[in-house]
Short mmCIF file of C-alpha atoms in Angstrom, two decimals:
data_model
loop_
_atom_site.label_atom_id
_atom_site.label_comp_id
_atom_site.label_asym_id
_atom_site.label_seq_id
_atom_site.Cartn_x
_atom_site.Cartn_y
_atom_site.Cartn_z
CA MET C 1 -5.36 54.04 -6.18
CA ASN C 2 -8.05 51.62 -7.27
CA LYS C 3 -10.55 53.06 -9.77
CA GLU C 4 -13.15 50.25 -9.57
CA SER C 5 -16.77 51.22 -9.23
CA PRO C 6 -18.72 49.96 -6.21
CA GLU C 7 -20.66 47.54 -8.43
CA ILE C 8 -17.47 45.94 -9.72
CA LYS C 9 -16.05 45.71 -6.18
CA ARG C 10 -19.24 43.99 -5.01
CA GLU C 11 -19.14 41.57 -7.93
CA ASN C 12 -15.49 40.73 -7.26
CA LEU C 13 -16.20 40.13 -3.57
CA ARG C 14 -19.16 37.91 -4.43
CA ARG C 15 -17.07 35.93 -6.92
CA ASN C 16 -14.25 35.46 -4.39
CA GLU C 17 -16.73 34.31 -1.75
CA LEU C 18 -18.20 31.72 -4.11
CA ASN C 19 -14.76 30.40 -5.01
CA ARG C 20 -13.79 29.79 -1.37
CA SER C 21 -15.06 26.47 -0.09
CA SER C 22 -16.95 26.66 3.17
CA SER C 23 -16.18 24.43 6.13
CA SER C 24 -19.56 22.73 5.97
CA ILE C 25 -18.76 21.31 2.54
CA ARG C 26 -15.67 19.61 3.91
CA GLY C 27 -17.38 18.34 7.07
CA SER C 28 -14.54 19.61 9.19
CA ASN C 29 -16.08 19.26 12.64
CA LEU C 30 -18.48 17.15 14.66
CA ALA C 31 -21.36 19.60 14.33
CA ASP C 32 -21.24 19.32 10.54
CA LEU C 33 -21.11 15.52 10.76
CA VAL C 34 -24.04 15.25 13.17
CA GLY C 35 -25.97 17.90 11.25
CA SER C 36 -25.91 15.71 8.16
CA PHE C 37 -27.30 12.69 10.09
CA SER C 38 -30.90 11.96 10.90
CA TRP C 39 -31.87 11.89 14.57
CA LYS C 40 -31.80 8.08 14.56
CA ALA C 41 -28.28 7.95 13.17
CA THR C 42 -27.15 10.54 15.72
CA LEU C 43 -28.67 8.49 18.55
CA LEU C 44 -26.99 5.33 17.24
CA LEU C 45 -23.62 7.08 17.02
CA LEU C 46 -24.01 8.40 20.57
CA LEU C 47 -24.94 4.94 21.90
CA ILE C 48 -21.95 3.35 20.16
CA VAL C 49 -19.61 5.94 21.68
CA ILE C 50 -21.07 5.46 25.18
CA ILE C 51 -20.99 1.65 24.98
CA GLY C 52 -17.46 1.76 23.61
CA PHE C 53 -16.36 4.01 26.46
CA VAL C 54 -17.93 1.71 29.08
CA ILE C 55 -16.29 -1.38 27.55
CA PHE C 56 -12.96 0.43 27.38
CA LYS C 57 -13.13 1.45 31.04
CA PHE C 58 -14.33 -2.00 32.13
CA PHE C 59 -11.53 -3.96 30.46
CA LEU C 60 -8.64 -1.55 30.98
#
């Protein structure tokens, strides 16, 4: 049986949570990537993707 006090349990949980890296630090998905951009950069990325898709469909 664990004899830790609630304060020590809370502190250990907090320490473990800080040691784990969150997904937003790694930029693991598109939402994290776009969230780090300004609105102009997001618009530019979207336009490049759309234009690339149109060119791809037109030539293939």
